[in-house]
């Protein structure tokens, strides 16, 4: 009973958008199981009509156990695909809302879910050229040569006192063959 009252309290704290979603598409984990129909009420009519006079209502179609509103659905008779009920943008909005209220795991599977995003990031990486193992990003010329120039500059600064002494000994530049840059 305490668990049931917790669910009610949680449901009252959810925003109306999530309440409407869960009312229309209850999670399979908390959905009540449907009572099984007795075997004699199920017709043994074929699922494909062989008689041209057979109407659509005569065809027995087993009910789908649970349909994900975030995924495309195939029509059981025409076998044509129907778009998801919620677009990717609306899926992302619902996932963000559910994540903020701590009920994301109750949503059906979606490519916009946190777990799926993390799995894809781990599988594919950043998808930026040069960020793989052992690769370098090309960059601009000044970016590629920056390390070398800084190392050369540091070496010149370390040797500067010796160069100044040499300059003063030789008479302000006389006899210096290699001028520093």
Tab-separated table of N, CA and C in Angstrom:
chain	number	residue	atom	x	y	z
A	1	UNK	N	0.823	-1.194	0.000
A	1	UNK	CA	0.000	0.000	0.000
A	1	UNK	C	0.866	1.256	0.000
A	2	UNK	N	1.999	1.187	0.737
A	2	UNK	CA	2.889	2.347	0.804
A	2	UNK	C	3.487	2.646	-0.559
A	3	UNK	N	3.799	1.577	-1.297
A	3	UNK	CA	4.370	1.759	-2.633
A	3	UNK	C	3.350	2.426	-3.551
A	4	UNK	N	2.093	2.032	-3.430
A	4	UNK	CA	1.030	2.614	-4.241
A	4	UNK	C	0.851	4.091	-3.918
A	5	UNK	N	0.925	4.456	-2.635
A	5	UNK	CA	0.780	5.865	-2.264
A	5	UNK	C	1.977	6.681	-2.737
A	6	UNK	N	3.159	6.032	-2.798
A	6	UNK	CA	4.344	6.724	-3.340
A	6	UNK	C	4.134	7.036	-4.814
A	7	UNK	N	3.578	6.069	-5.562
A	7	UNK	CA	3.318	6.289	-6.987
A	7	UNK	C	2.321	7.429	-7.184
A	8	UNK	N	1.304	7.482	-6.334
A	8	UNK	CA	0.294	8.541	-6.453
A	8	UNK	C	0.914	9.898	-6.146
A	9	UNK	N	1.741	9.943	-5.114
A	9	UNK	CA	2.400	11.198	-4.742
A	9	UNK	C	3.343	11.665	-5.860
A	10	UNK	N	4.076	10.709	-6.460
A	10	UNK	CA	4.982	11.031	-7.564
A	10	UNK	C	4.189	11.540	-8.762
A	11	UNK	N	3.068	10.887	-9.057
A	11	UNK	CA	2.258	11.286	-10.207
A	11	UNK	C	1.706	12.696	-10.027
A	12	UNK	N	1.362	13.070	-8.802
A	12	UNK	CA	0.832	14.417	-8.569
A	12	UNK	C	1.907	15.483	-8.723
A	13	UNK	N	3.167	15.106	-8.527
A	13	UNK	CA	4.249	16.086	-8.641
A	13	UNK	C	4.722	16.264	-10.084
A	14	UNK	N	4.288	15.381	-11.001
A	14	UNK	CA	4.718	15.479	-12.398
A	14	UNK	C	3.994	16.618	-13.110
A	15	UNK	N	4.642	17.196	-14.137
A	15	UNK	CA	3.961	18.230	-14.921
A	15	UNK	C	2.831	17.614	-15.748
A	16	UNK	N	1.857	18.422	-16.145
A	16	UNK	CA	0.693	17.894	-16.889
A	16	UNK	C	1.069	17.161	-18.167
A	17	UNK	N	2.130	17.613	-18.826
A	17	UNK	CA	2.532	16.977	-20.078
A	17	UNK	C	2.930	15.521	-19.855
A	18	UNK	N	3.688	15.256	-18.794
A	18	UNK	CA	4.081	13.882	-18.487
A	18	UNK	C	2.896	13.066	-17.986
A	19	UNK	N	2.005	13.684	-17.224
A	19	UNK	CA	0.822	12.971	-16.734
A	19	UNK	C	-0.029	12.516	-17.920
A	20	UNK	N	-0.226	13.398	-18.895
A	20	UNK	CA	-1.007	13.029	-20.093
A	20	UNK	C	-0.320	11.902	-20.860
A	21	UNK	N	1.015	11.982	-20.978
A	21	UNK	CA	1.738	10.945	-21.711
A	21	UNK	C	1.577	9.589	-21.029
A	22	UNK	N	1.777	9.544	-19.701
A	22	UNK	CA	1.688	8.271	-18.985
A	22	UNK	C	0.248	7.765	-18.914
A	23	UNK	N	-0.735	8.667	-18.968
A	23	UNK	CA	-2.128	8.226	-18.999
A	23	UNK	C	-2.443	7.558	-20.334
A	24	UNK	N	-1.896	8.113	-21.394
A	24	UNK	CA	-2.178	7.571	-22.721
A	24	UNK	C	-1.321	6.344	-23.031
A	25	UNK	N	-0.060	6.358	-22.597
A	25	UNK	CA	0.872	5.258	-22.848
A	25	UNK	C	1.471	4.801	-21.523
A	26	UNK	N	0.738	4.038	-20.730
A	26	UNK	CA	1.292	3.610	-19.443
A	26	UNK	C	2.487	2.689	-19.653
A	27	UNK	N	3.487	2.788	-18.800
A	27	UNK	CA	4.660	1.923	-18.947
A	27	UNK	C	4.273	0.458	-18.777
A	28	UNK	N	4.894	-0.439	-19.537
A	28	UNK	CA	4.555	-1.864	-19.423
A	28	UNK	C	4.822	-2.410	-18.018
A	29	UNK	N	5.752	-1.808	-17.281
A	29	UNK	CA	6.079	-2.308	-15.951
A	29	UNK	C	4.948	-2.097	-14.953
A	30	UNK	N	4.119	-1.062	-15.155
A	30	UNK	CA	3.025	-0.818	-14.214
A	30	UNK	C	1.655	-1.040	-14.842
A	31	UNK	N	1.638	-1.479	-16.111
A	31	UNK	CA	0.371	-1.685	-16.801
A	31	UNK	C	-0.301	-2.956	-16.277
A	32	UNK	N	-1.617	-2.918	-16.109
A	32	UNK	CA	-2.376	-4.078	-15.642
A	32	UNK	C	-2.441	-5.113	-16.765
A	33	UNK	N	-2.202	-6.381	-16.460
A	33	UNK	CA	-2.321	-7.396	-17.518
A	33	UNK	C	-3.780	-7.564	-17.923
A	34	UNK	N	-3.996	-7.723	-19.228
A	34	UNK	CA	-5.352	-7.909	-19.737
A	34	UNK	C	-5.790	-9.337	-19.487
A	35	UNK	N	-7.037	-9.534	-19.092
A	35	UNK	CA	-7.511	-10.914	-18.903
A	35	UNK	C	-7.535	-11.636	-20.241
A	36	UNK	N	-7.134	-12.901	-20.220
A	36	UNK	CA	-7.094	-13.696	-21.442
A	36	UNK	C	-8.516	-14.047	-21.879
A	37	UNK	N	-8.727	-14.004	-23.169
A	37	UNK	CA	-10.026	-14.388	-23.711
A	37	UNK	C	-10.140	-15.905	-23.690
A	38	UNK	N	-11.324	-16.435	-23.446
A	38	UNK	CA	-11.473	-17.889	-23.499
A	38	UNK	C	-11.224	-18.393	-24.907
A	39	UNK	N	-10.741	-19.617	-25.014
A	39	UNK	CA	-10.346	-20.177	-26.305
A	39	UNK	C	-11.519	-20.285	-27.268
A	40	UNK	N	-12.760	-20.526	-26.764
A	40	UNK	CA	-13.882	-20.697	-27.682
A	40	UNK	C	-14.323	-19.382	-28.308
A	41	UNK	N	-13.957	-18.228	-27.700
A	41	UNK	CA	-14.360	-16.946	-28.285
A	41	UNK	C	-13.419	-16.504	-29.396
A	42	UNK	N	-12.222	-17.090	-29.437
A	42	UNK	CA	-11.263	-16.723	-30.486
A	42	UNK	C	-11.649	-17.461	-31.749
A	43	UNK	N	-11.864	-16.722	-32.824
A	43	UNK	CA	-12.255	-17.366	-34.073
A	43	UNK	C	-11.039	-17.997	-34.723
A	44	UNK	N	-11.307	-19.017	-35.489
A	44	UNK	CA	-10.227	-19.712	-36.191
A	44	UNK	C	-10.177	-19.277	-37.636
A	45	UNK	N	-10.684	-18.099	-37.916
A	45	UNK	CA	-10.661	-17.581	-39.281
A	45	UNK	C	-9.229	-17.282	-39.685
A	46	UNK	N	-8.896	-17.511	-40.938
A	46	UNK	CA	-7.534	-17.233	-41.390
A	46	UNK	C	-7.241	-15.735	-41.335
A	47	UNK	N	-5.977	-15.387	-41.167
A	47	UNK	CA	-5.613	-13.976	-41.097
A	47	UNK	C	-5.558	-13.337	-42.472
A	48	UNK	N	-5.470	-14.138	-43.507
A	48	UNK	CA	-5.506	-13.590	-44.861
A	48	UNK	C	-6.774	-14.090	-45.539
A	49	UNK	N	-7.524	-13.216	-46.137
A	49	UNK	CA	-8.792	-13.657	-46.741
A	49	UNK	C	-8.540	-14.419	-48.044
A	50	UNK	N	-9.104	-15.611	-48.113
A	50	UNK	CA	-9.023	-16.348	-49.367
A	50	UNK	C	-10.314	-16.167	-50.165
A	51	UNK	N	-11.402	-15.821	-49.480
A	51	UNK	CA	-12.686	-15.567	-50.120
A	51	UNK	C	-12.768	-14.087	-50.485
A	52	UNK	N	-13.077	-13.740	-51.725
A	52	UNK	CA	-13.143	-12.318	-52.114
A	52	UNK	C	-14.251	-11.560	-51.400
A	53	UNK	N	-15.257	-12.232	-50.827
A	53	UNK	CA	-16.350	-11.565	-50.131
A	53	UNK	C	-16.027	-11.269	-48.674
A	54	UNK	N	-14.855	-11.651	-48.207
A	54	UNK	CA	-14.472	-11.436	-46.816
A	54	UNK	C	-14.175	-9.954	-46.596
A	55	UNK	N	-14.718	-9.406	-45.523
A	55	UNK	CA	-14.474	-8.002	-45.201
A	55	UNK	C	-13.354	-7.908	-44.166
A	56	UNK	N	-12.907	-6.676	-43.924
A	56	UNK	CA	-11.826	-6.466	-42.958
A	56	UNK	C	-12.252	-6.883	-41.561
A	57	UNK	N	-13.510	-6.692	-41.222
A	57	UNK	CA	-13.972	-7.067	-39.883
A	57	UNK	C	-13.983	-8.579	-39.688
A	58	UNK	N	-14.009	-9.358	-40.777
A	58	UNK	CA	-13.994	-10.819	-40.667
A	58	UNK	C	-12.600	-11.362	-40.365
A	59	UNK	N	-11.578	-10.569	-40.622
A	59	UNK	CA	-10.207	-11.026	-40.420
A	59	UNK	C	-9.850	-10.878	-38.953
A	60	UNK	N	-9.310	-11.934	-38.383
A	60	UNK	CA	-8.931	-11.916	-36.966
A	60	UNK	C	-7.482	-11.455	-36.854
A	61	UNK	N	-7.263	-10.293	-36.205
A	61	UNK	CA	-5.916	-9.744	-36.025
A	61	UNK	C	-5.587	-9.793	-34.550
A	62	UNK	N	-4.517	-10.491	-34.185
A	62	UNK	CA	-4.169	-10.526	-32.759
A	62	UNK	C	-3.720	-9.146	-32.291
A	63	UNK	N	-4.105	-8.716	-31.085
A	63	UNK	CA	-3.721	-7.385	-30.610
A	63	UNK	C	-2.235	-7.322	-30.278
A	64	UNK	N	-1.666	-6.165	-30.544
A	64	UNK	CA	-0.267	-5.948	-30.208
A	64	UNK	C	-0.134	-5.822	-28.689
A	65	UNK	N	0.870	-6.427	-28.091
A	65	UNK	CA	0.985	-6.343	-26.640
A	65	UNK	C	1.282	-4.919	-26.155
A	66	UNK	N	2.222	-4.243	-26.773
A	66	UNK	CA	2.554	-2.865	-26.372
A	66	UNK	C	3.199	-2.190	-27.560
A	67	UNK	N	2.701	-1.039	-27.925
A	67	UNK	CA	3.268	-0.313	-29.050
A	67	UNK	C	4.009	0.908	-28.536
A	68	UNK	N	5.231	1.052	-28.977
A	68	UNK	CA	6.069	2.170	-28.577
A	68	UNK	C	5.657	3.401	-29.384
A	69	UNK	N	5.198	4.485	-28.738
A	69	UNK	CA	4.800	5.677	-29.495
A	69	UNK	C	5.990	6.432	-30.075
A	70	UNK	N	7.216	6.051	-29.683
A	70	UNK	CA	8.414	6.709	-30.197
A	70	UNK	C	9.001	5.986	-31.405
A	71	UNK	N	8.434	4.840	-31.769
A	71	UNK	CA	8.981	4.041	-32.872
A	71	UNK	C	7.961	3.966	-34.015
A	72	UNK	N	8.460	3.714	-35.225
A	72	UNK	CA	7.572	3.516	-36.369
A	72	UNK	C	6.822	2.201	-36.190
A	73	UNK	N	5.572	2.168	-36.652
A	73	UNK	CA	4.737	0.968	-36.510
A	73	UNK	C	4.337	0.469	-37.885
A	74	UNK	N	4.258	-0.846	-38.016
A	74	UNK	CA	3.809	-1.446	-39.264
A	74	UNK	C	2.329	-1.816	-39.123
A	75	UNK	N	1.533	-1.374	-40.083
A	75	UNK	CA	0.096	-1.676	-40.040
A	75	UNK	C	-0.089	-3.175	-40.235
A	76	UNK	N	-0.897	-3.828	-39.378
A	76	UNK	CA	-0.996	-5.285	-39.455
A	76	UNK	C	-1.642	-5.804	-40.733
A	77	UNK	N	-2.497	-5.018	-41.379
A	77	UNK	CA	-3.177	-5.500	-42.585
A	77	UNK	C	-2.429	-5.061	-43.837
A	78	UNK	N	-2.177	-3.763	-43.959
A	78	UNK	CA	-1.571	-3.246	-45.192
A	78	UNK	C	-0.060	-3.419	-45.211
A	79	UNK	N	0.538	-3.688	-44.056
A	79	UNK	CA	1.983	-3.849	-43.920
A	79	UNK	C	2.763	-2.584	-44.301
A	80	UNK	N	2.081	-1.442	-44.266
A	80	UNK	CA	2.761	-0.174	-44.526
A	80	UNK	C	3.245	0.413	-43.210
A	81	UNK	N	4.334	1.158	-43.287
A	81	UNK	CA	4.910	1.751	-42.083
A	81	UNK	C	4.231	3.072	-41.767
A	82	UNK	N	3.932	3.283	-40.490
A	82	UNK	CA	3.374	4.536	-40.010
A	82	UNK	C	4.433	5.238	-39.163
A	83	UNK	N	4.506	6.543	-39.323
A	83	UNK	CA	5.505	7.322	-38.580
A	83	UNK	C	5.250	7.223	-37.083
A	84	UNK	N	6.277	7.504	-36.279
A	84	UNK	CA	6.054	7.524	-34.827
A	84	UNK	C	5.039	8.603	-34.452
A	85	UNK	N	4.364	8.398	-33.353
A	85	UNK	CA	3.362	9.364	-32.905
A	85	UNK	C	4.053	10.650	-32.444
A	86	UNK	N	5.220	10.504	-31.829
A	86	UNK	CA	5.976	11.658	-31.336
A	86	UNK	C	7.205	11.862	-32.206
A	87	UNK	N	7.378	13.098	-32.698
A	87	UNK	CA	8.557	13.419	-33.507
A	87	UNK	C	9.806	13.398	-32.627
A	88	UNK	N	10.979	13.419	-33.254
A	88	UNK	CA	12.236	13.376	-32.495
A	88	UNK	C	12.367	14.586	-31.570
A	89	UNK	N	11.894	15.731	-32.015
A	89	UNK	CA	11.965	16.924	-31.165
A	89	UNK	C	11.094	16.751	-29.931
A	90	UNK	N	9.851	16.266	-30.138
A	90	UNK	CA	8.945	16.058	-29.006
A	90	UNK	C	9.454	14.939	-28.098
A	91	UNK	N	10.091	13.918	-28.693
A	91	UNK	CA	10.693	12.858	-27.874
A	91	UNK	C	11.764	13.437	-26.971
A	92	UNK	N	12.622	14.291	-27.532
A	92	UNK	CA	13.696	14.895	-26.749
A	92	UNK	C	13.124	15.759	-25.626
A	93	UNK	N	12.055	16.501	-25.922
A	93	UNK	CA	11.427	17.331	-24.890
A	93	UNK	C	10.872	16.473	-23.756
A	94	UNK	N	10.198	15.375	-24.114
A	94	UNK	CA	9.643	14.487	-23.091
A	94	UNK	C	10.744	13.831	-22.252
A	95	UNK	N	11.828	13.430	-22.912
A	95	UNK	CA	12.935	12.792	-22.188
A	95	UNK	C	13.557	13.784	-21.212
A	96	UNK	N	13.764	15.026	-21.644
A	96	UNK	CA	14.338	16.036	-20.747
A	96	UNK	C	13.420	16.293	-19.557
A	97	UNK	N	12.140	16.381	-19.822
A	97	UNK	CA	11.167	16.618	-18.761
A	97	UNK	C	11.147	15.449	-17.775
A	98	UNK	N	11.149	14.228	-18.314
A	98	UNK	CA	11.132	13.036	-17.453
A	98	UNK	C	12.430	12.926	-16.661
A	99	UNK	N	13.566	13.270	-17.285
A	99	UNK	CA	14.853	13.206	-16.586
A	99	UNK	C	14.876	14.192	-15.423
A	100	UNK	N	14.332	15.382	-15.634
A	100	UNK	CA	14.304	16.388	-14.568
A	100	UNK	C	13.441	15.947	-13.388
A	101	UNK	N	12.416	15.110	-13.658
A	101	UNK	CA	11.526	14.663	-12.593
A	101	UNK	C	11.835	13.246	-12.128
A	102	UNK	N	12.896	12.645	-12.670
A	102	UNK	CA	13.345	11.338	-12.194
A	102	UNK	C	12.513	10.160	-12.646
A	103	UNK	N	11.802	10.271	-13.752
A	103	UNK	CA	10.983	9.154	-14.231
A	103	UNK	C	11.361	8.752	-15.653
A	104	UNK	N	12.596	9.013	-16.050
A	104	UNK	CA	12.992	8.712	-17.428
A	104	UNK	C	12.937	7.217	-17.718
A	105	UNK	N	13.231	6.385	-16.723
A	105	UNK	CA	13.241	4.933	-16.959
A	105	UNK	C	11.838	4.386	-17.221
A	106	UNK	N	10.789	5.157	-16.936
A	106	UNK	CA	9.417	4.712	-17.218
A	106	UNK	C	9.012	4.971	-18.664
A	107	UNK	N	9.772	5.814	-19.375
A	107	UNK	CA	9.457	6.099	-20.774
A	107	UNK	C	9.807	4.895	-21.639
A	108	UNK	N	9.114	4.721	-22.776
A	108	UNK	CA	9.507	3.653	-23.707
A	108	UNK	C	10.867	3.961	-24.318
A	109	UNK	N	11.453	2.964	-24.968
A	109	UNK	CA	12.766	3.165	-25.587
A	109	UNK	C	12.679	4.251	-26.646
A	110	UNK	N	13.680	5.130	-26.650
A	110	UNK	CA	13.792	6.169	-27.660
A	110	UNK	C	15.270	6.448	-27.916
A	111	UNK	N	15.578	6.865	-29.135
A	111	UNK	CA	16.960	7.199	-29.466
A	111	UNK	C	17.409	8.464	-28.754
A	112	UNK	N	16.460	9.220	-28.212
A	112	UNK	CA	16.784	10.452	-27.496
A	112	UNK	C	17.033	10.215	-26.006
A	113	UNK	N	16.874	8.981	-25.539
A	113	UNK	CA	17.076	8.670	-24.130
A	113	UNK	C	18.540	8.808	-23.722
A	114	UNK	N	18.774	9.039	-22.452
A	114	UNK	CA	20.132	9.247	-21.948
A	114	UNK	C	20.989	8.005	-22.143
A	115	UNK	N	20.444	6.837	-21.828
A	115	UNK	CA	21.216	5.599	-21.967
A	115	UNK	C	21.619	5.361	-23.418
A	116	UNK	N	20.705	5.600	-24.338
A	116	UNK	CA	21.007	5.390	-25.757
A	116	UNK	C	22.033	6.405	-26.249
A	117	UNK	N	21.918	7.652	-25.812
A	117	UNK	CA	22.905	8.672	-26.211
A	117	UNK	C	24.295	8.317	-25.705
A	118	UNK	N	24.384	7.867	-24.457
A	118	UNK	CA	25.682	7.481	-23.904
A	118	UNK	C	26.253	6.276	-24.639
A	119	UNK	N	25.387	5.309	-24.980
A	119	UNK	CA	25.856	4.131	-25.708
A	119	UNK	C	26.414	4.515	-27.087
A	120	UNK	N	25.685	5.412	-27.782
A	120	UNK	CA	26.160	5.850	-29.102
A	120	UNK	C	27.452	6.642	-29.006
A	121	UNK	N	27.580	7.500	-27.978
A	121	UNK	CA	28.804	8.288	-27.806
A	121	UNK	C	29.991	7.371	-27.546
A	122	UNK	N	29.745	6.317	-26.731
A	122	UNK	CA	30.812	5.369	-26.435
A	122	UNK	C	31.190	4.564	-27.671
A	123	UNK	N	30.197	4.212	-28.474
A	123	UNK	CA	30.433	3.397	-29.661
A	123	UNK	C	31.111	4.184	-30.776
A	124	UNK	N	30.645	5.415	-31.025
A	124	UNK	CA	31.109	6.186	-32.178
A	124	UNK	C	32.142	7.254	-31.839
A	125	UNK	N	32.272	7.635	-30.589
A	125	UNK	CA	33.191	8.709	-30.233
A	125	UNK	C	32.611	10.055	-30.629
A	126	UNK	N	33.511	11.037	-30.756
A	126	UNK	CA	33.059	12.395	-31.053
A	126	UNK	C	32.723	12.612	-32.521
A	127	UNK	N	33.211	11.755	-33.381
A	127	UNK	CA	33.003	11.899	-34.820
A	127	UNK	C	33.610	13.192	-35.360
A	128	UNK	N	34.753	13.598	-34.803
A	128	UNK	CA	35.475	14.761	-35.300
A	128	UNK	C	36.769	14.238	-35.883
A	129	UNK	N	37.100	14.656	-37.092
A	129	UNK	CA	38.279	14.146	-37.763
A	129	UNK	C	39.526	14.472	-36.950
A	130	UNK	N	40.346	13.455	-36.729
A	130	UNK	CA	41.600	13.660	-36.035
A	130	UNK	C	41.524	13.455	-34.540
A	131	UNK	N	40.371	13.063	-33.999
A	131	UNK	CA	40.284	12.873	-32.556
A	131	UNK	C	40.433	11.408	-32.168
A	132	UNK	N	40.668	10.545	-33.142
A	132	UNK	CA	40.855	9.135	-32.838
A	132	UNK	C	42.238	8.873	-32.256
A	133	UNK	N	42.502	7.600	-31.957
A	133	UNK	CA	43.785	7.225	-31.368
A	133	UNK	C	44.879	7.401	-32.410
A	134	UNK	N	45.935	8.128	-32.071
A	134	UNK	CA	47.075	8.327	-32.963
A	134	UNK	C	46.836	9.307	-34.091
A	135	UNK	N	45.750	10.041	-34.071
A	135	UNK	CA	45.461	11.007	-35.131
A	135	UNK	C	45.687	12.418	-34.624
A	136	UNK	N	45.954	13.316	-35.563
A	136	UNK	CA	46.100	14.727	-35.227
A	136	UNK	C	45.125	15.528	-36.058
A	137	UNK	N	44.563	16.562	-35.457
A	137	UNK	CA	43.714	17.480	-36.197
A	137	UNK	C	44.637	18.353	-37.031
A	138	UNK	N	44.295	18.580	-38.286
A	138	UNK	CA	45.187	19.312	-39.187
A	138	UNK	C	45.498	20.703	-38.655
A	139	UNK	N	44.510	21.496	-38.394
A	139	UNK	CA	44.723	22.827	-37.844
A	139	UNK	C	45.322	23.802	-38.846
A	140	UNK	N	45.455	25.067	-38.431
A	140	UNK	CA	46.081	26.103	-39.258
A	140	UNK	C	47.591	25.995	-39.129
A	141	UNK	N	48.291	26.698	-40.002
A	141	UNK	CA	49.747	26.637	-39.989
A	141	UNK	C	50.341	27.092	-38.669
A	142	UNK	N	49.832	28.171	-38.114
A	142	UNK	CA	50.384	28.675	-36.859
A	142	UNK	C	50.105	27.713	-35.710
A	143	UNK	N	48.988	26.950	-35.793
A	143	UNK	CA	48.689	25.978	-34.744
A	143	UNK	C	49.617	24.773	-34.818
A	144	UNK	N	49.949	24.361	-36.045
A	144	UNK	CA	50.815	23.195	-36.207
A	144	UNK	C	52.250	23.471	-35.783
A	145	UNK	N	52.713	24.724	-35.953
A	145	UNK	CA	54.107	25.050	-35.647
A	145	UNK	C	54.283	25.709	-34.287
A	146	UNK	N	53.223	25.865	-33.530
A	146	UNK	CA	53.282	26.595	-32.266
A	146	UNK	C	54.231	25.944	-31.261
A	147	UNK	N	54.151	24.629	-31.092
A	147	UNK	CA	55.006	23.953	-30.108
A	147	UNK	C	56.478	24.138	-30.431
A	148	UNK	N	56.821	23.965	-31.696
A	148	UNK	CA	58.222	24.112	-32.102
A	148	UNK	C	58.739	25.527	-31.871
A	149	UNK	N	57.921	26.529	-32.203
A	149	UNK	CA	58.342	27.917	-32.014
A	149	UNK	C	58.511	28.246	-30.539
A	150	UNK	N	57.607	27.757	-29.688
A	150	UNK	CA	57.724	28.028	-28.255
A	150	UNK	C	58.966	27.357	-27.669
A	151	UNK	N	59.280	26.144	-28.142
A	151	UNK	CA	60.481	25.455	-27.661
A	151	UNK	C	61.745	26.210	-28.082
A	152	UNK	N	61.749	26.691	-29.325
A	152	UNK	CA	62.900	27.448	-29.833
A	152	UNK	C	63.076	28.754	-29.061
A	153	UNK	N	61.956	29.418	-28.758
A	153	UNK	CA	61.984	30.664	-28.009
A	153	UNK	C	62.491	30.434	-26.581
A	154	UNK	N	62.059	29.341	-25.958
A	154	UNK	CA	62.497	29.027	-24.599
A	154	UNK	C	64.000	28.758	-24.565
A	155	UNK	N	64.477	28.017	-25.573
A	155	UNK	CA	65.916	27.712	-25.648
A	155	UNK	C	66.719	29.002	-25.826
A	156	UNK	N	66.222	29.923	-26.664
A	156	UNK	CA	66.911	31.193	-26.885
A	156	UNK	C	66.950	32.028	-25.612
A	157	UNK	N	65.876	32.014	-24.821
A	157	UNK	CA	65.846	32.776	-23.571
A	157	UNK	C	66.829	32.207	-22.551
A	158	UNK	N	66.969	30.883	-22.535
A	158	UNK	CA	67.919	30.256	-21.611
A	158	UNK	C	69.348	30.625	-21.990
A	159	UNK	N	69.648	30.695	-23.291
A	159	UNK	CA	71.007	31.005	-23.759
A	159	UNK	C	71.274	32.508	-23.865
A	160	UNK	N	70.299	33.353	-23.521
A	160	UNK	CA	70.443	34.803	-23.683
A	160	UNK	C	71.601	35.402	-22.869
A	161	UNK	N	71.803	35.045	-21.592
A	161	UNK	CA	72.926	35.664	-20.868
A	161	UNK	C	74.278	35.387	-21.528
A	162	UNK	N	74.430	34.171	-22.043
A	162	UNK	CA	75.673	33.822	-22.722
A	162	UNK	C	75.847	34.648	-23.993
A	163	UNK	N	74.789	34.876	-24.740
A	163	UNK	CA	74.834	35.670	-25.972
A	163	UNK	C	75.159	37.127	-25.663
A	164	UNK	N	74.567	37.668	-24.582
A	164	UNK	CA	74.857	39.064	-24.198
A	164	UNK	C	76.334	39.208	-23.843
A	165	UNK	N	76.862	38.261	-23.086
A	165	UNK	CA	78.286	38.293	-22.712
A	165	UNK	C	79.162	38.242	-23.951
A	166	UNK	N	78.823	37.335	-24.873
A	166	UNK	CA	79.580	37.196	-26.124
A	166	UNK	C	79.514	38.491	-26.934
A	167	UNK	N	78.368	39.147	-26.945
A	167	UNK	CA	78.162	40.404	-27.668
A	167	UNK	C	79.065	41.496	-27.109
A	168	UNK	N	79.124	41.582	-25.789
A	168	UNK	CA	79.935	42.620	-25.165
A	168	UNK	C	81.420	42.369	-25.370
A	169	UNK	N	81.826	41.100	-25.361
A	169	UNK	CA	83.245	40.768	-25.541
A	169	UNK	C	83.719	41.101	-26.949
A	170	UNK	N	82.908	40.865	-27.940
A	170	UNK	CA	83.317	41.024	-29.331
A	170	UNK	C	83.197	42.453	-29.823
A	171	UNK	N	82.629	43.314	-29.073
A	171	UNK	CA	82.535	44.708	-29.512
A	171	UNK	C	81.258	45.001	-30.247
A	172	UNK	N	80.182	44.700	-29.674
A	172	UNK	CA	78.855	45.035	-30.195
A	172	UNK	C	78.613	44.550	-31.612
A	173	UNK	N	78.803	43.271	-31.799
A	173	UNK	CA	78.397	42.663	-33.049
A	173	UNK	C	79.525	42.366	-34.002
A	174	UNK	N	80.762	42.919	-33.749
A	174	UNK	CA	81.863	42.630	-34.661
A	174	UNK	C	82.316	41.194	-34.451
A	175	UNK	N	82.463	40.464	-35.511
A	175	UNK	CA	82.959	39.103	-35.447
A	175	UNK	C	81.894	38.056	-35.192
A	176	UNK	N	80.650	38.449	-35.111
A	176	UNK	CA	79.594	37.450	-34.920
A	176	UNK	C	79.147	36.999	-36.291
A	177	UNK	N	79.320	35.698	-36.519
A	177	UNK	CA	78.988	35.151	-37.842
A	177	UNK	C	77.500	34.820	-37.940
A	178	UNK	N	76.943	34.242	-36.855
A	178	UNK	CA	75.549	33.805	-36.900
A	178	UNK	C	74.726	34.729	-36.009
A	179	UNK	N	73.943	35.579	-36.659
A	179	UNK	CA	73.125	36.532	-35.908
A	179	UNK	C	71.870	35.835	-35.384
A	180	UNK	N	71.541	36.136	-34.125
A	180	UNK	CA	70.295	35.530	-33.617
A	180	UNK	C	69.079	36.175	-34.266
A	181	UNK	N	68.038	35.393	-34.370
A	181	UNK	CA	66.807	35.925	-34.989
A	181	UNK	C	65.945	36.607	-33.984
